Amino acid sequence: MVNVKQLAKKKELITGGTFACTGCQAIYGLRLVGMALGKDTVIINAAGCMTLTATHPYTCYKTPWLFNAIENAASTATGVAKGFEAQGKKVNVVCYAGDGSTSEIGFGAVSGAAYRNDNIIYICYNNGNYANTGYQVSAETPEYARTLTSPIGKKNKFGNLLPRKSLAKLMAQNGAVYSATASTSYPHDFIEKLQKASKIKGFKFIDLLTPCEPGWLVKTNEMFKVGKMIVDSGMWPVYEIENKKVTINIKPAMTPVKDVLKMQGRYKHLNASMINYIQKKVKKEWETINSGKFWESNDY
């Protein structure tokens, strides 16, 4: 369990004043990484939203930070980890990359690191779109979500038509010794998973849900709330996988999906039939999970 009093005494390893959006949950995720892992940490960042956290000559980090192209952050993290290993030093090497890099452009490098069982912690800050370049569809964009490349109009009344990839399952199948999902709206769960991952040697993966204010069209003061409601509705299952053993960490209350969908402008076009479709899909997903057939579910 997370010791809240001890966390409160820790110094922040991420400062304020970045060029990221107000209320950015990916930035909050980085703060939690610092609180969980401490100063003996190196952050490797793929090109994306978090590029804005360190713009020369300024930086928000009190730990070493490396910036890489969108496709090769995992490979760089592997090299850094091998270097520390050769020196006999124990350092948390954290790769922090967006869903576009992780699920598509950089997937080969991520999959390779998992296959080799490289000793890194890979965190995908998953906001379900290519947020840094204008909110285009990624392989993590949910069905029916409006994006720049799935706009609502005469030729498209549905938004994105493809379901998202289940990254945590894919990484477990690719050889990750520890694979999990988390949400910035459940910070203690995320911190516990980070601390657990830091004690395990090998490739560790965490798919972190990070709501995006401009991409999702959510009010700044409701960012944390919308993330919590997505988990509570069952739309984002929170679990961990070790040696193919699955543990559900947060049992959702299964609140109606319509309540969280209406908070997001990217779903403004949905009608009752489309909302009902999403609700049925989430219900079916959890029926499969609760029946013990986790590997047959799709993770909406």
PDB file of C-alpha atoms in Angstrom:
ATOM      1  CA  MET A   1       0.000   0.000   0.000  1.00  0.00           C
ATOM      2  CA  VAL A   2       1.128   3.552  -0.725  1.00  0.00           C
ATOM      3  CA  ASN A   3       2.246   5.508   2.335  1.00  0.00           C
ATOM      4  CA  VAL A   4       0.566   8.853   1.683  1.00  0.00           C
ATOM      5  CA  LYS A   5       2.460  10.672   4.459  1.00  0.00           C
ATOM      6  CA  GLN A   6       5.830   9.570   3.110  1.00  0.00           C
ATOM      7  CA  LEU A   7       4.860  10.631  -0.417  1.00  0.00           C
ATOM      8  CA  ALA A   8       3.818  14.064   0.846  1.00  0.00           C
ATOM      9  CA  LYS A   9       7.320  14.588   2.269  1.00  0.00           C
ATOM     10  CA  LYS A  10       9.092  13.765  -0.987  1.00  0.00           C
ATOM     11  CA  LYS A  11      10.512  16.575  -3.103  1.00  0.00           C
ATOM     12  CA  GLU A  12       8.925  17.121  -6.488  1.00  0.00           C
ATOM     13  CA  LEU A  13      11.135  15.945  -9.361  1.00  0.00           C
ATOM     14  CA  ILE A  14       9.011  17.758 -11.953  1.00  0.00           C
ATOM     15  CA  THR A  15       8.643  21.537 -11.745  1.00  0.00           C
ATOM     16  CA  GLY A  16       5.845  23.727 -13.079  1.00  0.00           C
ATOM     17  CA  GLY A  17       6.009  26.058 -16.033  1.00  0.00           C
ATOM     18  CA  THR A  18       6.055  23.748 -19.049  1.00  0.00           C
ATOM     19  CA  PHE A  19       4.489  24.448 -22.437  1.00  0.00           C
ATOM     20  CA  ALA A  20       2.033  21.582 -22.001  1.00  0.00           C
ATOM     21  CA  CYS A  21      -1.715  22.214 -21.917  1.00  0.00           C
ATOM     22  CA  THR A  22      -3.397  23.341 -18.718  1.00  0.00           C
ATOM     23  CA  GLY A  23      -4.528  20.306 -16.748  1.00  0.00           C
ATOM     24  CA  CYS A  24      -2.422  17.912 -18.855  1.00  0.00           C
ATOM     25  CA  GLN A  25      -2.761  14.459 -17.311  1.00  0.00           C
ATOM     26  CA  ALA A  26       0.405  13.185 -19.005  1.00  0.00           C
ATOM     27  CA  ILE A  27       2.403  15.788 -17.058  1.00  0.00           C
ATOM     28  CA  TYR A  28       0.643  14.658 -13.888  1.00  0.00           C
ATOM     29  CA  GLY A  29       1.663  11.105 -14.755  1.00  0.00           C
ATOM     30  CA  LEU A  30       5.309  12.212 -14.868  1.00  0.00           C
ATOM     31  CA  ARG A  31       4.952  13.814 -11.437  1.00  0.00           C
ATOM     32  CA  LEU A  32       3.675  10.499 -10.104  1.00  0.00           C
ATOM     33  CA  VAL A  33       6.626   8.694 -11.716  1.00  0.00           C
ATOM     34  CA  GLY A  34       8.992  10.997  -9.808  1.00  0.00           C
ATOM     35  CA  MET A  35       7.146  10.472  -6.526  1.00  0.00           C
ATOM     36  CA  ALA A  36       7.155   6.702  -6.962  1.00  0.00           C
ATOM     37  CA  LEU A  37      10.713   6.110  -8.207  1.00  0.00           C
ATOM     38  CA  GLY A  38      12.778   8.958  -6.771  1.00  0.00           C
ATOM     39  CA  LYS A  39      15.853  10.746  -8.068  1.00  0.00           C
ATOM     40  CA  ASP A  40      17.730   7.636  -9.282  1.00  0.00           C
ATOM     41  CA  THR A  41      15.685   7.711 -12.470  1.00  0.00           C
ATOM     42  CA  VAL A  42      16.356   8.558 -16.101  1.00  0.00           C
ATOM     43  CA  ILE A  43      13.468   9.568 -18.377  1.00  0.00           C
ATOM     44  CA  ILE A  44      13.626   8.726 -22.096  1.00  0.00           C
ATOM     45  CA  ASN A  45      10.949  10.603 -24.006  1.00  0.00           C
ATOM     46  CA  ALA A  46       9.693   9.854 -27.532  1.00  0.00           C
ATOM     47  CA  ALA A  47       8.709  12.813 -29.705  1.00  0.00           C
ATOM     48  CA  GLY A  48       5.185  13.870 -28.801  1.00  0.00           C
ATOM     49  CA  CYS A  49       3.337  16.037 -26.303  1.00  0.00           C
ATOM     50  CA  MET A  50       5.989  15.567 -23.622  1.00  0.00           C
ATOM     51  CA  THR A  51       8.585  17.115 -25.926  1.00  0.00           C
ATOM     52  CA  LEU A  52       7.102  20.376 -24.653  1.00  0.00           C
ATOM     53  CA  THR A  53       8.314  19.630 -21.113  1.00  0.00           C
ATOM     54  CA  ALA A  54      11.904  20.544 -21.974  1.00  0.00           C
ATOM     55  CA  THR A  55      12.435  23.233 -24.612  1.00  0.00           C
ATOM     56  CA  HIS A  56      16.002  24.564 -24.765  1.00  0.00           C
ATOM     57  CA  PRO A  57      17.278  26.142 -22.586  1.00  0.00           C
ATOM     58  CA  TYR A  58      14.511  25.236 -20.128  1.00  0.00           C
ATOM     59  CA  THR A  59      13.617  21.960 -18.474  1.00  0.00           C
ATOM     60  CA  CYS A  60      11.074  20.874 -15.859  1.00  0.00           C
ATOM     61  CA  TYR A  61      13.112  17.808 -14.840  1.00  0.00           C
ATOM     62  CA  LYS A  62      15.310  17.355 -11.773  1.00  0.00           C
ATOM     63  CA  THR A  63      16.419  14.001 -13.176  1.00  0.00           C
ATOM     64  CA  PRO A  64      18.287  13.223 -16.432  1.00  0.00           C
ATOM     65  CA  TRP A  65      16.039  13.426 -19.498  1.00  0.00           C
ATOM     66  CA  LEU A  66      16.685  12.249 -23.048  1.00  0.00           C
ATOM     67  CA  PHE A  67      14.627  13.207 -26.084  1.00  0.00           C
ATOM     68  CA  ASN A  68      14.325  10.807 -29.009  1.00  0.00           C
ATOM     69  CA  ALA A  69      12.558  10.480 -32.329  1.00  0.00           C
ATOM     70  CA  ILE A  70       9.069   9.038 -32.146  1.00  0.00           C
ATOM     71  CA  GLU A  71      10.139   5.594 -33.377  1.00  0.00           C
ATOM     72  CA  ASN A  72      13.221   4.746 -31.292  1.00  0.00           C
ATOM     73  CA  ALA A  73      12.752   5.753 -27.642  1.00  0.00           C
ATOM     74  CA  ALA A  74      12.515   2.125 -26.490  1.00  0.00           C
ATOM     75  CA  SER A  75      15.796   1.284 -28.246  1.00  0.00           C
ATOM     76  CA  THR A  76      17.523   4.233 -26.588  1.00  0.00           C
ATOM     77  CA  ALA A  77      16.158   3.174 -23.202  1.00  0.00           C
ATOM     78  CA  THR A  78      17.629  -0.283 -23.787  1.00  0.00           C
ATOM     79  CA  GLY A  79      21.055   1.241 -24.507  1.00  0.00           C
ATOM     80  CA  VAL A  80      20.926   3.422 -21.399  1.00  0.00           C
ATOM     81  CA  ALA A  81      19.888   0.465 -19.224  1.00  0.00           C
ATOM     82  CA  LYS A  82      22.721  -1.692 -20.631  1.00  0.00           C
ATOM     83  CA  GLY A  83      25.201   1.103 -19.899  1.00  0.00           C
ATOM     84  CA  PHE A  84      24.175   1.350 -16.261  1.00  0.00           C
ATOM     85  CA  GLU A  85      24.198  -2.432 -15.974  1.00  0.00           C
ATOM     86  CA  ALA A  86      27.796  -2.557 -17.277  1.00  0.00           C
ATOM     87  CA  GLN A  87      28.773  -0.069 -14.558  1.00  0.00           C
ATOM     88  CA  GLY A  88      26.986  -2.046 -11.859  1.00  0.00           C
ATOM     89  CA  LYS A  89      24.606   0.846 -11.118  1.00  0.00           C
ATOM     90  CA  LYS A  90      20.938   0.450 -10.227  1.00  0.00           C
ATOM     91  CA  VAL A  91      18.966   3.185 -11.951  1.00  0.00           C
ATOM     92  CA  ASN A  92      15.316   3.237 -12.981  1.00  0.00           C
ATOM     93  CA  VAL A  93      15.323   3.668 -16.765  1.00  0.00           C
ATOM     94  CA  VAL A  94      11.859   4.881 -17.733  1.00  0.00           C
ATOM     95  CA  CYS A  95      10.632   5.237 -21.295  1.00  0.00           C
ATOM     96  CA  TYR A  96       7.665   7.653 -21.357  1.00  0.00           C
ATOM     97  CA  ALA A  97       5.982   7.728 -24.769  1.00  0.00           C
ATOM     98  CA  GLY A  98       2.568   8.505 -26.224  1.00  0.00           C
ATOM     99  CA  ASP A  99       0.097   6.065 -27.755  1.00  0.00           C
ATOM    100  CA  GLY A 100       0.956   7.007 -31.347  1.00  0.00           C
ATOM    101  CA  SER A 101       4.609   6.133 -30.775  1.00  0.00           C
ATOM    102  CA  THR A 102       3.849   3.033 -28.717  1.00  0.00           C
ATOM    103  CA  SER A 103       1.052   1.420 -30.699  1.00  0.00           C
ATOM    104  CA  GLU A 104       2.112   2.367 -34.221  1.00  0.00           C
ATOM    105  CA  ILE A 105       5.250   4.285 -35.238  1.00  0.00           C
ATOM    106  CA  GLY A 106       7.548   2.889 -32.530  1.00  0.00           C
ATOM    107  CA  PHE A 107       5.816  -0.457 -31.988  1.00  0.00           C
ATOM    108  CA  GLY A 108       8.680  -2.465 -33.473  1.00  0.00           C
ATOM    109  CA  ALA A 109      11.186  -1.018 -30.991  1.00  0.00           C
ATOM    110  CA  VAL A 110       8.826  -1.545 -28.057  1.00  0.00           C
ATOM    111  CA  SER A 111       8.031  -5.110 -29.099  1.00  0.00           C
ATOM    112  CA  GLY A 112      11.749  -5.821 -29.524  1.00  0.00           C
ATOM    113  CA  ALA A 113      12.574  -4.541 -26.039  1.00  0.00           C
ATOM    114  CA  ALA A 114       9.851  -6.777 -24.594  1.00  0.00           C
ATOM    115  CA  TYR A 115      11.048  -9.769 -26.633  1.00  0.00           C
ATOM    116  CA  ARG A 116      14.633  -9.285 -25.384  1.00  0.00           C
ATOM    117  CA  ASN A 117      13.328  -8.684 -21.838  1.00  0.00           C
ATOM    118  CA  ASP A 118      15.372  -5.488 -21.543  1.00  0.00           C
ATOM    119  CA  ASN A 119      15.467  -4.048 -18.042  1.00  0.00           C
ATOM    120  CA  ILE A 120      13.375  -0.907 -18.510  1.00  0.00           C
ATOM    121  CA  ILE A 121      10.009   0.454 -17.382  1.00  0.00           C
ATOM    122  CA  TYR A 122       8.010   1.479 -20.437  1.00  0.00           C
ATOM    123  CA  ILE A 123       5.007   3.756 -19.796  1.00  0.00           C
ATOM    124  CA  CYS A 124       2.591   4.647 -22.573  1.00  0.00           C
ATOM    125  CA  TYR A 125       0.796   7.883 -21.690  1.00  0.00           C
ATOM    126  CA  ASN A 126      -2.357   6.982 -23.555  1.00  0.00           C
ATOM    127  CA  ASN A 127      -4.578   9.896 -24.573  1.00  0.00           C
ATOM    128  CA  GLY A 128      -6.058   8.046 -27.523  1.00  0.00           C
ATOM    129  CA  ASN A 129      -4.846  10.319 -30.331  1.00  0.00           C
ATOM    130  CA  TYR A 130      -1.827  11.981 -31.891  1.00  0.00           C
ATOM    131  CA  ALA A 131      -2.355  14.973 -29.642  1.00  0.00           C
ATOM    132  CA  ASN A 132       0.864  16.852 -30.387  1.00  0.00           C
ATOM    133  CA  THR A 133       0.122  17.235 -34.115  1.00  0.00           C
ATOM    134  CA  GLY A 134      -3.583  18.044 -34.080  1.00  0.00           C
ATOM    135  CA  TYR A 135      -5.508  15.121 -32.530  1.00  0.00           C
ATOM    136  CA  GLN A 136      -5.450  12.581 -35.358  1.00  0.00           C
ATOM    137  CA  VAL A 137      -6.620   8.955 -35.043  1.00  0.00           C
ATOM    138  CA  SER A 138      -4.153   6.526 -33.473  1.00  0.00           C
ATOM    139  CA  ALA A 139      -4.493   2.789 -32.895  1.00  0.00           C
ATOM    140  CA  GLU A 140      -5.613   3.741 -29.367  1.00  0.00           C
ATOM    141  CA  THR A 141      -8.507   5.992 -30.403  1.00  0.00           C
ATOM    142  CA  PRO A 142     -11.794   4.506 -29.116  1.00  0.00           C
ATOM    143  CA  GLU A 143     -14.615   3.637 -31.487  1.00  0.00           C
ATOM    144  CA  TYR A 144     -16.897   6.534 -32.468  1.00  0.00           C
ATOM    145  CA  ALA A 145     -14.504   9.202 -31.207  1.00  0.00           C
ATOM    146  CA  ARG A 146     -14.208  12.318 -33.358  1.00  0.00           C
ATOM    147  CA  THR A 147     -10.663  13.314 -34.335  1.00  0.00           C
ATOM    148  CA  LEU A 148      -9.072  15.506 -36.983  1.00  0.00           C
ATOM    149  CA  THR A 149      -8.820  12.518 -39.324  1.00  0.00           C
ATOM    150  CA  SER A 150     -12.206  11.060 -38.373  1.00  0.00           C
ATOM    151  CA  PRO A 151     -14.288  14.265 -38.518  1.00  0.00           C
ATOM    152  CA  ILE A 152     -18.049  14.248 -38.337  1.00  0.00           C
ATOM    153  CA  GLY A 153     -19.761  15.286 -41.564  1.00  0.00           C
ATOM    154  CA  LYS A 154     -21.982  14.142 -44.409  1.00  0.00           C
ATOM    155  CA  LYS A 155     -19.675  11.241 -45.292  1.00  0.00           C
ATOM    156  CA  ASN A 156     -18.958  10.184 -41.725  1.00  0.00           C
ATOM    157  CA  LYS A 157     -21.562  10.282 -38.972  1.00  0.00           C
ATOM    158  CA  PHE A 158     -19.694   7.894 -36.643  1.00  0.00           C
ATOM    159  CA  GLY A 159     -16.149   9.185 -36.104  1.00  0.00           C
ATOM    160  CA  ASN A 160     -13.454   6.532 -35.729  1.00  0.00           C
ATOM    161  CA  LEU A 161     -14.722   3.108 -36.775  1.00  0.00           C
ATOM    162  CA  LEU A 162     -11.942   0.887 -35.417  1.00  0.00           C
ATOM    163  CA  PRO A 163     -11.550  -0.482 -31.844  1.00  0.00           C
ATOM    164  CA  ARG A 164      -8.352   0.332 -29.979  1.00  0.00           C
ATOM    165  CA  LYS A 165      -5.428  -2.024 -29.518  1.00  0.00           C
ATOM    166  CA  SER A 166      -5.047  -3.717 -26.128  1.00  0.00           C
ATOM    167  CA  LEU A 167      -1.440  -2.716 -25.482  1.00  0.00           C
ATOM    168  CA  ALA A 168      -0.991  -4.308 -22.056  1.00  0.00           C
ATOM    169  CA  LYS A 169      -2.110  -7.685 -23.403  1.00  0.00           C
ATOM    170  CA  LEU A 170       0.086  -7.316 -26.494  1.00  0.00           C
ATOM    171  CA  MET A 171       3.132  -6.572 -24.356  1.00  0.00           C
ATOM    172  CA  ALA A 172       2.429  -9.544 -22.086  1.00  0.00           C
ATOM    173  CA  GLN A 173       2.204 -11.712 -25.200  1.00  0.00           C
ATOM    174  CA  ASN A 174       5.456 -10.163 -26.474  1.00  0.00           C
ATOM    175  CA  GLY A 175       7.333 -11.255 -23.354  1.00  0.00           C
ATOM    176  CA  ALA A 176       6.915  -8.479 -20.755  1.00  0.00           C
ATOM    177  CA  VAL A 177       7.551  -9.926 -17.282  1.00  0.00           C
ATOM    178  CA  TYR A 178       5.125  -7.349 -15.889  1.00  0.00           C
ATOM    179  CA  SER A 179       2.355  -5.633 -17.849  1.00  0.00           C
ATOM    180  CA  ALA A 180      -0.431  -3.458 -16.475  1.00  0.00           C
ATOM    181  CA  THR A 181      -2.977  -0.735 -17.114  1.00  0.00           C
ATOM    182  CA  ALA A 182      -3.431   2.311 -14.890  1.00  0.00           C
ATOM    183  CA  SER A 183      -5.035   5.749 -14.789  1.00  0.00           C
ATOM    184  CA  THR A 184      -3.824   9.116 -13.518  1.00  0.00           C
ATOM    185  CA  SER A 185      -7.224   9.410 -11.845  1.00  0.00           C
ATOM    186  CA  TYR A 186      -6.244   6.506  -9.587  1.00  0.00           C
ATOM    187  CA  PRO A 187      -2.757   7.756  -8.598  1.00  0.00           C
ATOM    188  CA  HIS A 188      -2.134   5.351  -5.702  1.00  0.00           C
ATOM    189  CA  ASP A 189      -2.726   2.349  -7.939  1.00  0.00           C
ATOM    190  CA  PHE A 190      -0.273   3.764 -10.511  1.00  0.00           C
ATOM    191  CA  ILE A 191       2.368   4.515  -7.861  1.00  0.00           C
ATOM    192  CA  GLU A 192       2.077   1.004  -6.426  1.00  0.00           C
ATOM    193  CA  LYS A 193       2.574  -0.469  -9.895  1.00  0.00           C
ATOM    194  CA  LEU A 194       5.625   1.718 -10.544  1.00  0.00           C
ATOM    195  CA  GLN A 195       7.225   0.740  -7.256  1.00  0.00           C
ATOM    196  CA  LYS A 196       6.475  -2.918  -7.928  1.00  0.00           C
ATOM    197  CA  ALA A 197       7.889  -2.688 -11.453  1.00  0.00           C
ATOM    198  CA  SER A 198      11.108  -1.078 -10.157  1.00  0.00           C
ATOM    199  CA  LYS A 199      11.813  -4.213  -8.107  1.00  0.00           C
ATOM    200  CA  ILE A 200      11.373  -6.596 -11.053  1.00  0.00           C
ATOM    201  CA  LYS A 201      14.250  -7.214 -13.462  1.00  0.00           C
ATOM    202  CA  GLY A 202      13.260  -7.273 -17.112  1.00  0.00           C
ATOM    203  CA  PHE A 203      10.826  -5.453 -19.382  1.00  0.00           C
ATOM    204  CA  LYS A 204       7.901  -3.823 -17.547  1.00  0.00           C
ATOM    205  CA  PHE A 205       5.024  -2.104 -19.326  1.00  0.00           C
ATOM    206  CA  ILE A 206       2.255   0.192 -18.023  1.00  0.00           C
ATOM    207  CA  ASP A 207      -0.534   1.530 -20.249  1.00  0.00           C
ATOM    208  CA  LEU A 208      -1.508   4.767 -18.485  1.00  0.00           C
ATOM    209  CA  LEU A 209      -4.831   6.454 -19.298  1.00  0.00           C
ATOM    210  CA  THR A 210      -4.208  10.228 -19.562  1.00  0.00           C
ATOM    211  CA  PRO A 211      -7.248  12.312 -20.587  1.00  0.00           C
ATOM    212  CA  CYS A 212      -6.473  15.061 -23.113  1.00  0.00           C
ATOM    213  CA  GLU A 213      -8.293  18.394 -22.684  1.00  0.00           C
ATOM    214  CA  PRO A 214      -8.082  19.748 -26.270  1.00  0.00           C
ATOM    215  CA  GLY A 215      -8.250  16.380 -28.028  1.00  0.00           C
ATOM    216  CA  TRP A 216     -11.186  15.066 -26.003  1.00  0.00           C
ATOM    217  CA  LEU A 217     -12.823  18.512 -25.622  1.00  0.00           C
ATOM    218  CA  VAL A 218     -13.077  18.209 -21.846  1.00  0.00           C
ATOM    219  CA  LYS A 219     -13.279  21.133 -19.396  1.00  0.00           C
ATOM    220  CA  THR A 220      -9.968  21.793 -17.632  1.00  0.00           C
ATOM    221  CA  ASN A 221     -11.488  21.344 -14.178  1.00  0.00           C
ATOM    222  CA  GLU A 222     -13.020  17.990 -15.150  1.00  0.00           C
ATOM    223  CA  MET A 223      -9.891  16.222 -16.440  1.00  0.00           C
ATOM    224  CA  PHE A 224      -9.342  14.145 -13.312  1.00  0.00           C
ATOM    225  CA  LYS A 225     -13.061  13.430 -12.997  1.00  0.00           C
ATOM    226  CA  VAL A 226     -13.456  12.181 -16.566  1.00  0.00           C
ATOM    227  CA  GLY A 227     -10.534   9.787 -16.139  1.00  0.00           C
ATOM    228  CA  LYS A 228     -12.067   8.364 -12.976  1.00  0.00           C
ATOM    229  CA  MET A 229     -15.474   7.990 -14.603  1.00  0.00           C
ATOM    230  CA  ILE A 230     -13.987   6.084 -17.558  1.00  0.00           C
ATOM    231  CA  VAL A 231     -12.555   3.523 -15.129  1.00  0.00           C
ATOM    232  CA  ASP A 232     -15.731   3.428 -13.030  1.00  0.00           C
ATOM    233  CA  SER A 233     -17.869   2.824 -16.137  1.00  0.00           C
ATOM    234  CA  GLY A 234     -15.760  -0.187 -17.111  1.00  0.00           C
ATOM    235  CA  MET A 235     -14.470   1.414 -20.329  1.00  0.00           C
ATOM    236  CA  TRP A 236     -10.855   1.196 -19.108  1.00  0.00           C
ATOM    237  CA  PRO A 237     -10.176  -2.082 -17.236  1.00  0.00           C
ATOM    238  CA  VAL A 238      -7.411  -1.680 -14.635  1.00  0.00           C
ATOM    239  CA  TYR A 239      -5.326  -4.816 -14.142  1.00  0.00           C
ATOM    240  CA  GLU A 240      -1.832  -6.311 -14.057  1.00  0.00           C
ATOM    241  CA  ILE A 241      -0.368  -9.405 -15.710  1.00  0.00           C
ATOM    242  CA  GLU A 242       2.507 -11.439 -14.278  1.00  0.00           C
ATOM    243  CA  ASN A 243       3.477 -14.787 -15.809  1.00  0.00           C
ATOM    244  CA  LYS A 244       0.128 -14.737 -17.638  1.00  0.00           C
ATOM    245  CA  LYS A 245      -1.679 -14.479 -14.286  1.00  0.00           C
ATOM    246  CA  VAL A 246      -4.212 -11.630 -14.422  1.00  0.00           C
ATOM    247  CA  THR A 247      -5.239  -9.550 -11.394  1.00  0.00           C
ATOM    248  CA  ILE A 248      -8.066  -7.014 -11.667  1.00  0.00           C
ATOM    249  CA  ASN A 249      -6.958  -4.087  -9.471  1.00  0.00           C
ATOM    250  CA  ILE A 250     -10.086  -1.930  -9.573  1.00  0.00           C
ATOM    251  CA  LYS A 251     -13.548  -3.405  -9.868  1.00  0.00           C
ATOM    252  CA  PRO A 252     -15.675  -0.822 -11.700  1.00  0.00           C
ATOM    253  CA  ALA A 253     -19.063   0.282 -10.430  1.00  0.00           C
ATOM    254  CA  MET A 254     -20.294  -0.034 -14.036  1.00  0.00           C
ATOM    255  CA  THR A 255     -21.865   3.422 -14.062  1.00  0.00           C
ATOM    256  CA  PRO A 256     -23.690   4.204 -17.352  1.00  0.00           C
ATOM    257  CA  VAL A 257     -21.246   5.064 -20.134  1.00  0.00           C
ATOM    258  CA  LYS A 258     -23.519   7.906 -21.263  1.00  0.00           C
ATOM    259  CA  ASP A 259     -22.515   9.890 -18.165  1.00  0.00           C
ATOM    260  CA  VAL A 260     -18.840   9.978 -19.102  1.00  0.00           C
ATOM    261  CA  LEU A 261     -19.385  10.216 -22.875  1.00  0.00           C
ATOM    262  CA  LYS A 262     -21.412  13.426 -22.541  1.00  0.00           C
ATOM    263  CA  MET A 263     -18.488  15.074 -20.712  1.00  0.00           C
ATOM    264  CA  GLN A 264     -16.342  14.722 -23.836  1.00  0.00           C
ATOM    265  CA  GLY A 265     -16.946  16.914 -26.879  1.00  0.00           C
ATOM    266  CA  ARG A 266     -15.389  14.241 -29.114  1.00  0.00           C
ATOM    267  CA  TYR A 267     -18.588  12.212 -28.589  1.00  0.00           C
ATOM    268  CA  LYS A 268     -21.046  15.068 -29.095  1.00  0.00           C
ATOM    269  CA  HIS A 269     -22.345  13.465 -32.321  1.00  0.00           C
ATOM    270  CA  LEU A 270     -23.434  10.199 -30.658  1.00  0.00           C
ATOM    271  CA  ASN A 271     -27.115   9.266 -30.768  1.00  0.00           C
ATOM    272  CA  ALA A 272     -28.970   6.891 -28.439  1.00  0.00           C
ATOM    273  CA  SER A 273     -28.299   3.883 -30.674  1.00  0.00           C
ATOM    274  CA  MET A 274     -24.550   4.511 -30.745  1.00  0.00           C
ATOM    275  CA  ILE A 275     -24.380   5.015 -26.970  1.00  0.00           C
ATOM    276  CA  ASN A 276     -26.334   1.811 -26.479  1.00  0.00           C
ATOM    277  CA  TYR A 277     -23.831  -0.020 -28.720  1.00  0.00           C
ATOM    278  CA  ILE A 278     -20.915   1.181 -26.586  1.00  0.00           C
ATOM    279  CA  GLN A 279     -22.741   0.226 -23.384  1.00  0.00           C
ATOM    280  CA  LYS A 280     -23.440  -3.292 -24.656  1.00  0.00           C
ATOM    281  CA  LYS A 281     -19.841  -3.725 -25.736  1.00  0.00           C
ATOM    282  CA  VAL A 282     -18.514  -2.694 -22.323  1.00  0.00           C
ATOM    283  CA  LYS A 283     -20.977  -5.021 -20.581  1.00  0.00           C
ATOM    284  CA  LYS A 284     -19.950  -7.935 -22.797  1.00  0.00           C
ATOM    285  CA  GLU A 285     -16.294  -7.174 -22.169  1.00  0.00           C
ATOM    286  CA  TRP A 286     -16.728  -7.447 -18.420  1.00  0.00           C
ATOM    287  CA  GLU A 287     -18.889 -10.555 -18.677  1.00  0.00           C
ATOM    288  CA  THR A 288     -15.953 -12.174 -20.481  1.00  0.00           C
ATOM    289  CA  ILE A 289     -13.415 -10.909 -17.933  1.00  0.00           C
ATOM    290  CA  ASN A 290     -15.528 -12.005 -14.945  1.00  0.00           C
ATOM    291  CA  SER A 291     -16.005 -15.456 -16.461  1.00  0.00           C
ATOM    292  CA  GLY A 292     -12.252 -15.991 -16.286  1.00  0.00           C
ATOM    293  CA  LYS A 293     -11.776 -15.628 -20.052  1.00  0.00           C
ATOM    294  CA  PHE A 294      -9.616 -12.513 -19.823  1.00  0.00           C
ATOM    295  CA  TRP A 295      -7.499 -13.366 -22.853  1.00  0.00           C
ATOM    296  CA  GLU A 296     -10.613 -13.570 -25.014  1.00  0.00           C
ATOM    297  CA  SER A 297     -11.798 -10.058 -24.126  1.00  0.00           C
ATOM    298  CA  ASN A 298     -11.026  -6.984 -26.225  1.00  0.00           C
ATOM    299  CA  ASP A 299     -10.630  -4.201 -23.649  1.00  0.00           C
ATOM    300  CA  TYR A 300     -12.977  -1.625 -25.159  1.00  0.00           C
TER     301      TYR A 300
END
